[in-house]
Amino acid sequence: MEDVLEPEKKRTRGLGTVTKFAISHHRAPVGTTVPQTQGQAAAPKVPKKTGPRCSTAVASVLKNQKAAPAAPAQKPGTTAAPPKLGGKKPSKRPGWDLKGQLSDLNAELKCYRERTQTLDQENQQLRDQLREAQQQATALGAERRTLEGELARVRAQAEQLEERLGTQEGLVQELQKEQLGLQAERRELTTRLEEQERRLQTSEAALSGSQAEVASLRQEAAAQATLLAERGERLHGLEMERRRLHNQLQELKGNIRVFCRVRPVLPGEPTPPPGFLLFPSGPAGPSDPPTHVSVLRCDERRGTLSGAPAPPTRHDFSFDRVFPPGSGQDEVFEEIAMLVQSALDGYPVCIFAYGQTGSGKTFTMEGGPAGDPQAEGLIPRALRHLFSIAQELSGQGWTYSFVASYVEIYNETVRDLLATGTRKGQGGECEIRRAGPGSEELTVTNARYVPVSCEKEVETLLLLARQNRAVARTAQNERSSRSHSVFQLQISGEHAGRGVQCAAPLNLVDLAGSERLDPGLALGPGERERLRETQAINSSLSTLGLVIMALSNKESHVPYRNSKLTYLLQNSLGGSAKMLMFVNISPLEENVSESLNSLRFASKVNQCVIGTAQANRK
């Protein structure tokens, strides 16, 4: 009996192994008809053999299956547990009855066909998932076909199933491990794909936002460009209005203005008596800048009938502005800065210093010792101011160029103060000529015209001119200027966007000392030369006064050509120009006579009106 049951135990153990093998590979039923793909042959059917043992085994198996409790439905993605056979074990068949055993297996496989329907649905879901990932689906499909081929071979080699069962179990485990690895790899790839998709969506959202921002920025840039153009138009209009109001303000102050400046007492000079020079306050009180100067003169040659000396006489003068001895260079320039700026607007400007020798004319125009910024004169300060304003206007589209020249007129001879080398001191070569036929512009032939763009270049030119200027010892000053020096700056401006051009000269003139001749003075050979210098100086200064008076009286003939000085300054003295004269006087009582003469001349000039200035614009 044990020999009979032993084959049955082996058969039952083999059946359980086959069942486990079939379920592990996607739960494909053994002996069932699976959907066939192209090129895949159907599994061969084993013919059934009837017999009492076969019927008994089938009945036993069916009985056991009916007695087994129904297995719960498996969720997709889970592995179904192998069915458990209940009831009595079927009678064991002899080992040689292979047909009966195969029949029993077929009967058992029928039971699994119903259970594989659920597994087929799950397999279909897995197939749908595998289609989304092509690489994984291809690998798993190949694996499935391999397993189906293995299953077909297992059916064909059912007789050898028990002998090869151990090997198949190892293969199944390896395949399961491989499947698990592939599933893990698929999940990793799916995660990476989802991450890439999220990053792509984020990038697309960022790109969409960037595109919207770029479009917004372009619209904003277009709006800003339109606004900038509108503001440029408005700025240009305001600049034109500023120039008009600036010119109107200068016209209200007068196109001929006279400032009086009194130099301080120098070390070693006697202190003037109290009350000799008085500076009455303006209408607004002490805070108002002074515009009057009063000079007290004691004439010892005059006397009363009783023989007592005559009382001192007070002479009062009124000017546009009076600078007492304590006024600094910066205070003086601040008063004329707006007038200097008019040259940038296209108005010819002429500023000259008049007075006796030693009254501070050269200090006012050129300044004191080099290296002292507080002692800088009007010429370096004016050019620094012009360079600064031109730099500011460059932001509004204006471009300016500056060309400087510096000449002196000595004994009615024009000399170039910027000459270098062998041309130094050669005055006969310089003549005043018109720039061209029909041109109103005057130039000095053989004189250097130097383009300047910074303060350093101006300082170099002033140092060279100071060395070349004709000076000599006089009775009034140990080293006195014996010539008129004329610093000319030709200013040219252009606004390319508006097609507007302007050009005007700025003339800064340091006149020679105005001393009267003493007819009782004995003249030696050296004094005769000084006498001729003084006569030429006084003649040119007299012509300057006559020209101003003729312009004020609107005379048809203005004697510009009577003097080289007035001829050179012709375009800066007419009705289209703005003039300012500094009358410099000495604070010493011994110079009161010359001071009064200078003040009287300046007072006459201050009463002149030469009309409205006109800008040179194209």
Coordinates of C-alpha atoms in Angstrom, one line a residue:
M1 CA 0.0 0.0 0.0
E2 CA 2.8 2.4 0.8
D3 CA 4.3 1.7 -2.6
V4 CA 1.0 2.6 -4.1
L5 CA 0.7 5.8 -2.2
E6 CA 4.3 7.0 -2.8
P7 CA 3.7 7.9 -6.4
E8 CA 0.5 9.7 -5.4
K9 CA 2.5 11.9 -2.9
K10 CA 5.0 12.7 -5.6
R11 CA 2.2 13.6 -8.0
T12 CA 0.5 15.8 -5.4
R13 CA 3.8 17.6 -4.6
G14 CA 4.5 18.0 -8.2
L15 CA 1.0 19.5 -8.7
G16 CA 1.6 22.1 -6.0
T17 CA 4.9 23.1 -7.5
V18 CA 3.3 23.5 -11.0
T19 CA 0.6 25.5 -9.5
K20 CA 3.1 27.8 -7.8
F21 CA 5.0 28.1 -11.0
A22 CA 2.0 29.0 -13.0
I23 CA 0.8 31.7 -10.6
S24 CA 4.1 33.4 -10.2
H25 CA 4.5 34.2 -13.8
H26 CA 1.6 36.8 -14.2
R27 CA -0.7 34.1 -12.9
A28 CA -0.9 32.4 -16.3
P29 CA -3.1 29.3 -16.0
V30 CA -1.5 26.0 -16.8
G31 CA -3.2 24.1 -19.5
T32 CA -5.6 27.0 -20.3
T33 CA -6.1 28.6 -23.6
V34 CA -4.3 32.0 -23.5
P35 CA -4.6 34.6 -26.2
Q36 CA -2.1 33.9 -28.9
T37 CA 0.0 36.5 -30.6
Q38 CA 1.3 36.4 -34.1
G39 CA 4.0 33.8 -34.6
Q40 CA 3.1 32.0 -31.3
A41 CA 1.9 28.5 -31.8
A42 CA -0.9 27.1 -29.7
A43 CA 0.0 24.7 -26.9
P44 CA -0.6 21.1 -28.0
K45 CA -3.5 19.4 -26.5
V46 CA -3.0 16.2 -24.7
P47 CA -5.6 13.6 -25.6
K48 CA -7.7 12.5 -22.7
K49 CA -7.8 8.9 -21.7
T50 CA -10.7 7.5 -19.8
G51 CA -10.5 4.8 -17.2
P52 CA -11.7 4.1 -13.8
R53 CA -8.5 5.5 -12.2
C54 CA -8.7 8.6 -14.2
S55 CA -12.4 9.1 -13.3
T56 CA -11.7 8.4 -9.7
A57 CA -8.8 11.0 -9.6
V58 CA -10.9 13.6 -11.3
A59 CA -13.8 13.1 -9.0
S60 CA -11.5 13.3 -6.1
V61 CA -9.9 16.5 -7.3
L62 CA -13.3 18.1 -8.0
K63 CA -14.5 17.1 -4.6
N64 CA -11.6 18.6 -2.9
Q65 CA -12.0 21.8 -4.9
K66 CA -15.7 22.1 -4.0
A67 CA -14.8 21.5 -0.4
A68 CA -12.1 24.3 -0.4
P69 CA -13.4 27.7 0.7
A70 CA -13.7 30.4 -2.0
A71 CA -10.6 32.5 -2.1
P72 CA -11.1 36.3 -1.6
A73 CA -10.8 38.5 -4.7
Q74 CA -7.3 39.6 -5.2
K75 CA -6.5 43.3 -5.7
P76 CA -4.8 44.3 -8.9
G77 CA -1.0 44.1 -8.4
T78 CA -1.0 41.4 -5.8
T79 CA 0.0 37.8 -6.2
A80 CA -2.7 35.2 -5.6
A81 CA -1.9 32.5 -3.1
P82 CA -1.9 28.9 -4.5
P83 CA -5.1 27.1 -4.0
K84 CA -5.4 24.7 -1.2
L85 CA -6.8 21.3 -1.9
G86 CA -9.2 20.1 0.8
G87 CA -11.0 16.8 1.4
K88 CA -9.7 13.5 0.9
K89 CA -6.7 13.0 -1.2
P90 CA -7.4 11.3 -4.4
S91 CA -6.4 7.7 -4.7
K92 CA -2.9 7.5 -5.8
R93 CA -2.2 6.3 -9.3
P94 CA 0.6 4.0 -10.1
G95 CA 3.8 5.6 -11.3
W96 CA 3.4 4.1 -14.7
D97 CA -0.1 5.6 -15.3
L98 CA 1.1 8.8 -16.8
K99 CA -2.1 9.3 -18.8
G100 CA -4.2 9.2 -15.7
Q101 CA -1.9 11.6 -14.0
L102 CA -2.1 14.0 -17.0
S103 CA -5.9 13.7 -16.9
D104 CA -5.9 14.7 -13.2
L105 CA -3.7 17.7 -14.0
N106 CA -6.1 18.8 -16.7
A107 CA -9.0 18.5 -14.3
E108 CA -7.2 20.6 -11.8
L109 CA -6.3 23.2 -14.4
K110 CA -9.9 23.6 -15.3
C111 CA -10.5 24.8 -11.7
Y112 CA -7.8 27.5 -12.2
R113 CA -9.3 28.8 -15.5
E114 CA -12.1 30.4 -13.6
R115 CA -9.6 32.0 -11.2
T116 CA -7.4 33.2 -14.0
Q117 CA -10.2 35.4 -15.4
T118 CA -9.6 37.8 -12.6
L119 CA -5.9 37.5 -13.1
D120 CA -6.4 38.2 -16.9
Q121 CA -8.2 41.4 -16.0
E122 CA -5.3 42.4 -13.8
N123 CA -2.9 41.4 -16.5
Q124 CA -4.8 43.6 -18.9
Q125 CA -4.4 46.5 -16.6
L126 CA -0.7 45.8 -16.3
R127 CA -0.6 45.7 -20.1
D128 CA -2.2 49.1 -20.3
Q129 CA 0.3 50.4 -17.8
L130 CA 3.1 48.8 -19.8
R131 CA 2.0 50.6 -23.0
E132 CA 2.6 54.0 -21.3
A133 CA 6.2 53.1 -20.8
Q134 CA 7.4 51.6 -24.1
Q135 CA 10.8 50.4 -23.0
Q136 CA 9.4 48.6 -19.9
A137 CA 6.4 47.2 -21.9
T138 CA 8.8 45.7 -24.5
A139 CA 10.9 44.1 -21.9
L140 CA 8.0 42.7 -20.0
G141 CA 6.3 41.5 -23.2
A142 CA 9.4 39.6 -24.2
E143 CA 9.5 38.1 -20.7
R144 CA 5.9 37.1 -21.0
R145 CA 6.5 35.4 -24.4
T146 CA 9.4 33.6 -22.9
L147 CA 7.3 32.4 -20.0
E148 CA 4.6 31.3 -22.3
G149 CA 7.1 29.4 -24.4
E150 CA 8.4 27.8 -21.2
L151 CA 4.9 26.9 -20.2
A152 CA 4.3 25.3 -23.6
R153 CA 7.5 23.3 -23.2
V154 CA 6.4 22.3 -19.7
R155 CA 3.2 21.0 -21.2
A156 CA 5.1 19.1 -23.9
Q157 CA 7.5 17.8 -21.3
A158 CA 5.1 17.0 -18.6
E159 CA 6.6 13.5 -18.2
Q160 CA 9.9 15.1 -17.1
L161 CA 8.3 17.8 -14.9
E162 CA 9.3 16.1 -11.6
E163 CA 12.9 15.7 -12.6
R164 CA 13.3 19.3 -13.8
L165 CA 11.1 20.8 -11.1
G166 CA 14.0 21.9 -8.9
T167 CA 15.7 23.7 -11.8
Q168 CA 12.4 25.4 -12.8
E169 CA 11.9 26.7 -9.3
G170 CA 15.3 28.3 -9.3
L171 CA 14.6 29.8 -12.7
V172 CA 11.3 31.1 -11.5
Q173 CA 13.0 32.7 -8.5
E174 CA 15.5 34.4 -10.7
L175 CA 12.8 35.6 -13.0
Q176 CA 10.8 36.9 -10.1
K177 CA 13.9 38.7 -8.8
E178 CA 14.5 40.1 -12.3
Q179 CA 10.8 41.1 -12.5
L180 CA 11.0 42.8 -9.2
G181 CA 14.1 44.6 -10.3
L182 CA 12.5 45.7 -13.6
Q183 CA 9.4 46.8 -11.7
A184 CA 11.6 48.8 -9.3
E185 CA 13.5 50.3 -12.3
R186 CA 10.2 51.1 -13.9
R187 CA 8.9 52.8 -10.8
E188 CA 12.2 54.8 -10.6
L189 CA 11.9 55.8 -14.2
T190 CA 8.3 56.7 -13.7
T191 CA 9.3 58.9 -10.8
R192 CA 12.1 60.5 -12.8
L193 CA 9.7 61.0 -15.7
E194 CA 7.1 62.6 -13.4
E195 CA 9.9 64.8 -11.9
Q196 CA 11.0 65.8 -15.4
E197 CA 7.5 66.6 -16.3
R198 CA 7.1 68.7 -13.2
R199 CA 10.3 70.5 -13.9
L200 CA 9.2 71.0 -17.5
Q201 CA 5.9 72.4 -16.4
T202 CA 7.7 74.7 -14.0
S203 CA 10.1 75.8 -16.8
E204 CA 7.2 76.3 -19.1
A205 CA 5.4 78.4 -16.5
A206 CA 8.6 80.4 -15.8
L207 CA 9.1 80.8 -19.6
S208 CA 5.5 82.0 -19.9
G209 CA 6.0 84.4 -17.0
S210 CA 9.3 85.6 -18.5
Q211 CA 7.7 86.2 -21.9
A212 CA 4.9 88.1 -20.3
E213 CA 7.4 90.1 -18.3
V214 CA 9.5 90.8 -21.4
A215 CA 6.3 91.9 -23.2
S216 CA 5.5 94.1 -20.2
L217 CA 9.0 95.5 -20.1
R218 CA 8.9 96.3 -23.8
Q219 CA 5.7 98.1 -23.4
E220 CA 7.1 99.9 -20.4
A221 CA 10.3 100.8 -22.4
A222 CA 8.2 102.1 -25.3
A223 CA 6.2 104.2 -22.8
Q224 CA 9.4 105.4 -21.2
A225 CA 10.9 106.3 -24.6
T226 CA 7.7 108.2 -25.4
L227 CA 7.8 109.9 -22.0
L228 CA 11.5 110.6 -22.4
A229 CA 10.9 112.2 -25.8
E230 CA 8.1 114.3 -24.3
R231 CA 10.3 115.4 -21.4
G232 CA 13.1 116.1 -23.8
E233 CA 10.8 118.4 -25.7
R234 CA 9.7 120.0 -22.4
L235 CA 13.3 120.3 -21.2
H236 CA 14.3 121.9 -24.4
G237 CA 11.4 124.3 -24.1
L238 CA 12.4 125.1 -20.5
E239 CA 16.0 125.6 -21.5
M240 CA 14.9 128.1 -24.2
E241 CA 12.7 129.8 -21.6
R242 CA 15.5 129.9 -19.1
R243 CA 17.8 131.6 -21.6
R244 CA 15.1 134.1 -22.5
L245 CA 14.4 134.9 -18.8
H246 CA 18.2 134.9 -18.1
N247 CA 18.7 137.4 -21.0
Q248 CA 15.7 139.4 -19.8
L249 CA 17.2 139.6 -16.3
Q250 CA 20.5 140.8 -17.7
E251 CA 18.7 143.4 -19.8
L252 CA 16.9 144.6 -16.7
K253 CA 20.2 145.0 -15.0
G254 CA 21.5 146.9 -18.1
N255 CA 23.6 145.8 -21.0
I256 CA 26.3 148.2 -19.7
R257 CA 27.0 147.7 -16.1
V258 CA 29.7 149.2 -13.9
F259 CA 31.2 147.7 -10.8
C260 CA 33.5 149.6 -8.5
R261 CA 36.2 147.6 -6.6
V262 CA 38.5 149.1 -4.0
R263 CA 41.6 147.1 -3.3
P264 CA 42.8 146.6 0.3
V265 CA 45.8 148.5 1.8
L266 CA 48.9 146.5 1.2
P267 CA 51.7 146.0 3.8
G268 CA 54.0 149.0 4.0
E269 CA 51.4 151.5 2.7
P270 CA 50.0 154.3 5.0
T271 CA 46.6 153.8 6.5
P272 CA 44.0 156.2 5.0
P273 CA 42.4 158.6 7.4
P274 CA 39.0 157.7 8.9
G275 CA 36.1 158.6 6.6
F276 CA 38.3 158.8 3.5
L277 CA 36.2 156.1 1.8
L278 CA 32.7 155.4 2.8
F279 CA 30.3 152.7 1.5
P280 CA 26.7 153.6 2.4
S281 CA 24.3 150.7 2.8
G282 CA 21.7 149.9 0.2
P283 CA 18.0 150.6 0.4
A284 CA 17.4 147.4 2.3
G285 CA 19.9 148.2 5.0
P286 CA 23.3 146.6 5.9
S287 CA 22.2 143.3 4.4
D288 CA 21.8 144.8 1.0
P289 CA 25.0 144.8 -1.1
P290 CA 26.5 148.4 -1.4
T291 CA 26.0 150.3 -4.6
H292 CA 27.5 153.7 -3.5
V293 CA 31.0 154.9 -2.7
S294 CA 31.8 158.2 -1.1
V295 CA 35.3 159.8 -1.4
L296 CA 36.5 162.6 0.9
R297 CA 39.0 165.0 -0.6
C298 CA 41.0 167.6 1.2
D299 CA 42.5 170.2 -1.2
E300 CA 45.3 172.1 0.6
R301 CA 45.6 174.6 -2.3
R302 CA 42.1 176.0 -1.6
G303 CA 41.4 178.3 1.3
T304 CA 38.8 180.6 2.7
L305 CA 38.9 184.4 2.8
S306 CA 40.1 184.2 6.3
G307 CA 43.1 182.2 5.3
A308 CA 41.9 179.0 6.9
P309 CA 42.1 175.8 4.8
A310 CA 38.9 174.9 2.9
P311 CA 36.8 172.1 4.4
P312 CA 37.1 168.7 2.8
T313 CA 34.8 167.9 -0.1
R314 CA 32.9 164.6 -0.3
H315 CA 32.2 163.1 -3.7
D316 CA 29.5 160.5 -4.1
F317 CA 29.2 157.9 -6.9
S318 CA 26.6 155.3 -7.6
F319 CA 27.2 152.1 -9.5
D320 CA 25.5 148.7 -10.1
R321 CA 27.6 147.2 -7.3
V322 CA 30.5 148.3 -5.1
F323 CA 33.0 145.9 -3.6
P324 CA 34.8 147.2 -0.5
P325 CA 38.4 146.3 0.3
G326 CA 37.3 143.2 2.2
S327 CA 35.5 141.6 -0.8
G328 CA 37.1 138.3 -2.0
Q329 CA 37.6 137.0 -5.5
D330 CA 34.7 134.5 -5.1
E331 CA 32.3 137.2 -4.1
V332 CA 33.2 139.3 -7.2
F333 CA 32.9 136.4 -9.6
E334 CA 29.5 135.3 -8.1
E335 CA 28.2 138.6 -9.2
I336 CA 29.2 138.2 -12.8
A337 CA 28.7 134.4 -13.2
M338 CA 25.3 134.8 -14.9
L339 CA 26.7 137.3 -17.3
V340 CA 29.6 135.0 -18.2
Q341 CA 27.0 132.2 -18.8
S342 CA 25.3 134.4 -21.4
A343 CA 28.1 133.7 -23.7
L344 CA 27.0 130.0 -23.8
D345 CA 23.6 131.2 -24.9
G346 CA 25.1 133.1 -27.9
Y347 CA 25.4 136.6 -26.5
P348 CA 28.8 138.4 -27.0
V349 CA 30.1 139.4 -23.6
C350 CA 32.9 141.9 -22.8
I351 CA 34.3 142.4 -19.3
F352 CA 37.2 144.8 -18.8
A353 CA 39.0 146.3 -15.8
Y354 CA 39.7 150.1 -15.8
G355 CA 41.7 152.1 -13.3
Q356 CA 45.1 153.7 -12.5
T357 CA 48.2 151.7 -12.2
G358 CA 48.4 149.6 -9.0
S359 CA 44.6 149.7 -8.3
G360 CA 44.2 145.9 -8.7
K361 CA 43.1 145.4 -12.3
T362 CA 45.4 142.5 -13.1
F363 CA 44.6 140.9 -9.7
T364 CA 40.9 141.1 -10.5
M365 CA 41.2 139.6 -14.0
E366 CA 44.1 137.1 -13.6
G367 CA 44.4 136.6 -9.9
G368 CA 47.3 136.4 -7.5
P369 CA 50.2 134.0 -7.0
A370 CA 49.7 130.6 -8.6
G371 CA 48.6 127.8 -6.3
D372 CA 46.2 129.9 -4.2
P373 CA 42.6 129.0 -5.2
Q374 CA 41.2 131.9 -3.2
A375 CA 43.2 134.4 -5.2
E376 CA 42.1 133.1 -8.6
G377 CA 41.0 135.8 -11.0
L378 CA 38.0 136.2 -13.2
I379 CA 39.6 134.5 -16.2
P380 CA 40.2 131.1 -14.7
R381 CA 37.0 131.2 -12.7
A382 CA 35.0 132.2 -15.8
L383 CA 36.4 129.3 -17.9
R384 CA 35.8 126.8 -15.1
H385 CA 32.2 127.9 -14.8
L386 CA 31.7 127.7 -18.6
F387 CA 33.2 124.2 -18.7
S388 CA 30.9 123.1 -15.9
I389 CA 27.8 124.5 -17.5
A390 CA 28.7 123.0 -20.9
Q391 CA 29.1 119.6 -19.2
E392 CA 25.6 119.9 -17.7
L393 CA 24.1 121.0 -21.0
S394 CA 25.6 118.0 -22.8
G395 CA 23.0 115.9 -21.1
Q396 CA 20.4 117.9 -23.0
G397 CA 22.0 117.3 -26.4
W398 CA 24.3 120.4 -26.6
T399 CA 27.9 120.2 -27.5
Y400 CA 30.3 123.1 -27.1
S401 CA 33.8 123.9 -28.3
F402 CA 36.2 126.6 -26.9
V403 CA 39.1 128.3 -28.7
A404 CA 41.2 130.7 -26.7
S405 CA 43.5 133.6 -27.8
Y406 CA 45.5 136.1 -25.8
V407 CA 46.9 139.3 -27.2
E408 CA 48.2 142.6 -25.9
I409 CA 48.1 146.1 -27.5
Y410 CA 51.2 148.0 -26.7
N411 CA 51.7 151.4 -28.3
E412 CA 49.0 150.6 -30.8
T413 CA 50.9 147.4 -31.8
V414 CA 49.2 144.0 -31.5
R415 CA 51.3 141.3 -30.0
D416 CA 50.5 137.6 -29.4
L417 CA 50.9 136.6 -25.7
L418 CA 50.7 133.0 -26.6
A419 CA 53.6 133.1 -29.1
T420 CA 56.4 130.6 -28.5
G421 CA 60.0 130.2 -29.8
T422 CA 61.3 132.8 -32.2
R423 CA 57.9 134.5 -32.6
K424 CA 58.0 135.9 -29.0
G425 CA 57.8 139.7 -28.9
Q426 CA 57.2 140.1 -32.6
G427 CA 54.2 142.4 -32.8
G428 CA 54.5 143.7 -36.4
E429 CA 53.3 140.4 -37.8
C430 CA 49.9 140.6 -36.0
E431 CA 47.1 142.6 -37.6
I432 CA 43.4 142.8 -37.0
R433 CA 41.5 141.6 -40.1
R434 CA 38.1 140.3 -41.0
A435 CA 37.8 136.6 -41.1
G436 CA 36.5 136.7 -44.8
P437 CA 34.8 138.8 -47.4
G438 CA 31.5 140.0 -46.0
S439 CA 32.2 138.5 -42.6
E440 CA 31.7 140.5 -39.4
E441 CA 34.0 138.4 -37.4
L442 CA 37.4 139.9 -36.6
T443 CA 40.6 137.9 -36.1
V444 CA 44.2 138.6 -35.4
T445 CA 46.6 137.4 -38.1
N446 CA 49.6 135.2 -37.0
A447 CA 48.1 134.8 -33.5
R448 CA 47.7 131.4 -31.9
Y449 CA 44.1 130.2 -31.4
V450 CA 44.3 127.3 -29.0
P451 CA 41.4 124.9 -28.4
V452 CA 40.9 124.4 -24.6
S453 CA 38.7 121.9 -22.8
C454 CA 39.9 121.9 -19.2
E455 CA 41.2 124.2 -16.5
K456 CA 44.8 122.9 -16.7
E457 CA 45.1 124.0 -20.3
V458 CA 43.9 127.5 -19.3
E459 CA 46.4 127.7 -16.5
T460 CA 49.2 126.9 -18.9
L461 CA 48.1 129.7 -21.3
L462 CA 47.8 132.3 -18.5
L463 CA 51.3 131.5 -17.3
L464 CA 52.7 131.9 -20.8
A465 CA 50.9 135.1 -21.3
R466 CA 52.0 136.5 -18.0
Q467 CA 55.6 135.9 -19.0
N468 CA 55.2 137.6 -22.4
R469 CA 53.3 140.7 -21.3
A470 CA 55.2 144.0 -21.6
V471 CA 55.9 145.5 -18.2
A472 CA 58.0 148.3 -17.0
R473 CA 58.9 150.3 -13.9
T474 CA 56.8 153.4 -13.4
A475 CA 56.4 156.0 -10.7
Q476 CA 53.1 154.5 -9.6
N477 CA 54.0 150.8 -9.5
E478 CA 57.3 149.1 -9.5
R479 CA 56.3 146.6 -12.2
S480 CA 53.2 148.0 -13.9
S481 CA 51.4 146.7 -16.9
R482 CA 52.0 149.1 -19.8
S483 CA 49.7 147.4 -22.3
H484 CA 46.1 146.3 -22.8
S485 CA 45.7 142.6 -22.6
V486 CA 42.7 141.0 -24.3
F487 CA 41.8 137.3 -23.5
Q488 CA 39.2 136.1 -26.1
L489 CA 37.3 132.8 -25.9
Q490 CA 35.4 131.8 -29.0
I491 CA 32.4 129.7 -28.0
S492 CA 30.6 127.5 -30.5
G493 CA 27.5 125.4 -29.5
E494 CA 25.3 123.0 -31.4
H495 CA 22.2 121.0 -30.7
A496 CA 22.3 118.3 -33.4
G497 CA 18.9 117.0 -32.5
R498 CA 17.3 120.4 -32.9
G499 CA 19.5 121.7 -35.6
V500 CA 20.3 124.8 -33.5
Q501 CA 23.7 126.5 -33.5
C502 CA 25.1 129.5 -31.5
A503 CA 28.4 131.2 -31.4
A504 CA 29.7 134.2 -29.3
P505 CA 32.9 135.6 -28.0
L506 CA 33.8 136.1 -24.4
N507 CA 36.3 139.0 -23.9
L508 CA 38.1 139.6 -20.7
V509 CA 40.2 142.7 -20.9
D510 CA 42.9 144.0 -18.5
L511 CA 43.3 147.7 -19.5
A512 CA 46.6 149.5 -19.1
G513 CA 47.0 152.0 -16.2
S514 CA 45.2 155.3 -16.7
E515 CA 47.6 158.0 -15.3
R516 CA 47.5 161.6 -16.2
L517 CA 50.6 163.4 -17.4
D518 CA 52.3 165.9 -15.2
P519 CA 53.3 168.8 -17.5
G520 CA 55.9 170.1 -14.9
L521 CA 57.8 166.8 -14.9
A522 CA 61.3 167.0 -16.3
L523 CA 61.8 164.3 -18.9
G524 CA 64.9 162.3 -19.5
P525 CA 65.6 159.8 -22.3
G526 CA 63.8 157.0 -20.3
E527 CA 60.9 159.1 -19.2
R528 CA 60.2 160.1 -22.8
E529 CA 59.6 156.5 -23.7
R530 CA 57.2 156.1 -20.7
L531 CA 55.6 159.4 -21.9
R532 CA 54.8 157.9 -25.3
E533 CA 53.4 154.8 -23.7
T534 CA 51.2 156.9 -21.4
Q535 CA 50.0 159.0 -24.4
A536 CA 49.1 155.8 -26.4
I537 CA 47.3 154.3 -23.4
N538 CA 45.3 157.5 -22.6
S539 CA 44.4 157.8 -26.3
S540 CA 43.0 154.3 -26.5
L541 CA 41.1 154.7 -23.3
S542 CA 39.7 158.0 -24.5
T543 CA 38.6 156.3 -27.7
L544 CA 36.9 153.6 -25.7
G545 CA 34.9 156.3 -23.9
L546 CA 34.0 157.9 -27.2
V547 CA 32.9 154.6 -28.7
I548 CA 30.6 153.9 -25.7
M549 CA 29.2 157.4 -25.8
A550 CA 28.6 157.2 -29.5
L551 CA 26.8 153.8 -29.0
S552 CA 24.7 155.4 -26.2
N553 CA 23.8 158.4 -28.3
K554 CA 22.9 156.1 -31.3
E555 CA 25.3 158.1 -33.5
S556 CA 25.6 157.0 -37.1
H557 CA 29.4 156.8 -36.9
V558 CA 31.1 155.0 -34.1
P559 CA 34.9 155.5 -34.1
Y560 CA 36.0 151.9 -33.7
R561 CA 39.0 152.3 -35.9
N562 CA 40.5 155.2 -33.9
S563 CA 42.1 152.6 -31.7
K564 CA 43.3 149.0 -32.1
L565 CA 41.6 148.2 -28.8
T566 CA 38.1 149.3 -29.8
Y567 CA 38.6 147.9 -33.3
L568 CA 39.4 144.4 -31.9
L569 CA 36.5 144.6 -29.5
Q570 CA 34.1 146.0 -32.1
N571 CA 31.7 143.0 -32.1
S572 CA 31.6 143.0 -28.3
L573 CA 30.9 146.7 -27.8
G574 CA 27.9 147.2 -30.1
G575 CA 24.2 146.9 -29.3
S576 CA 24.2 143.2 -29.7
A577 CA 26.7 142.7 -26.8
K578 CA 26.7 142.8 -23.0
M579 CA 29.4 144.8 -21.3
L580 CA 30.6 145.1 -17.7
M581 CA 33.3 147.4 -16.6
F582 CA 35.2 147.1 -13.3
V583 CA 36.6 150.5 -12.1
N584 CA 39.4 149.7 -9.7
I585 CA 40.6 152.4 -7.3
S586 CA 43.3 152.7 -4.7
P587 CA 42.3 153.1 -1.0
L588 CA 45.3 155.5 -0.5
E589 CA 44.7 159.2 0.0
E590 CA 47.7 160.1 -2.1
N591 CA 45.9 158.6 -5.1
V592 CA 42.7 160.4 -4.6
S593 CA 43.0 162.5 -7.7
E594 CA 43.5 159.5 -10.0
S595 CA 40.7 157.6 -8.1
L596 CA 38.3 160.5 -8.7
N597 CA 39.1 160.6 -12.4
S598 CA 38.5 156.9 -12.7
L599 CA 35.2 157.1 -10.8
R600 CA 34.0 160.0 -13.0
F601 CA 34.8 158.1 -16.2
A602 CA 33.1 155.0 -14.9
S603 CA 30.0 157.1 -13.8
K604 CA 29.7 158.4 -17.4
V605 CA 29.8 154.9 -18.7
N606 CA 27.3 153.7 -16.2
Q607 CA 24.8 156.3 -17.6
C608 CA 25.0 154.9 -21.1
V609 CA 22.4 152.7 -22.7
I610 CA 23.3 150.8 -25.8
G611 CA 20.1 148.9 -26.6
T612 CA 19.1 145.3 -26.4
A613 CA 21.6 142.5 -26.8
Q614 CA 20.9 139.9 -29.6
A615 CA 22.0 136.3 -29.5
N616 CA 24.1 134.9 -32.4
R617 CA 22.0 131.8 -33.3
K618 CA 21.4 129.9 -36.5

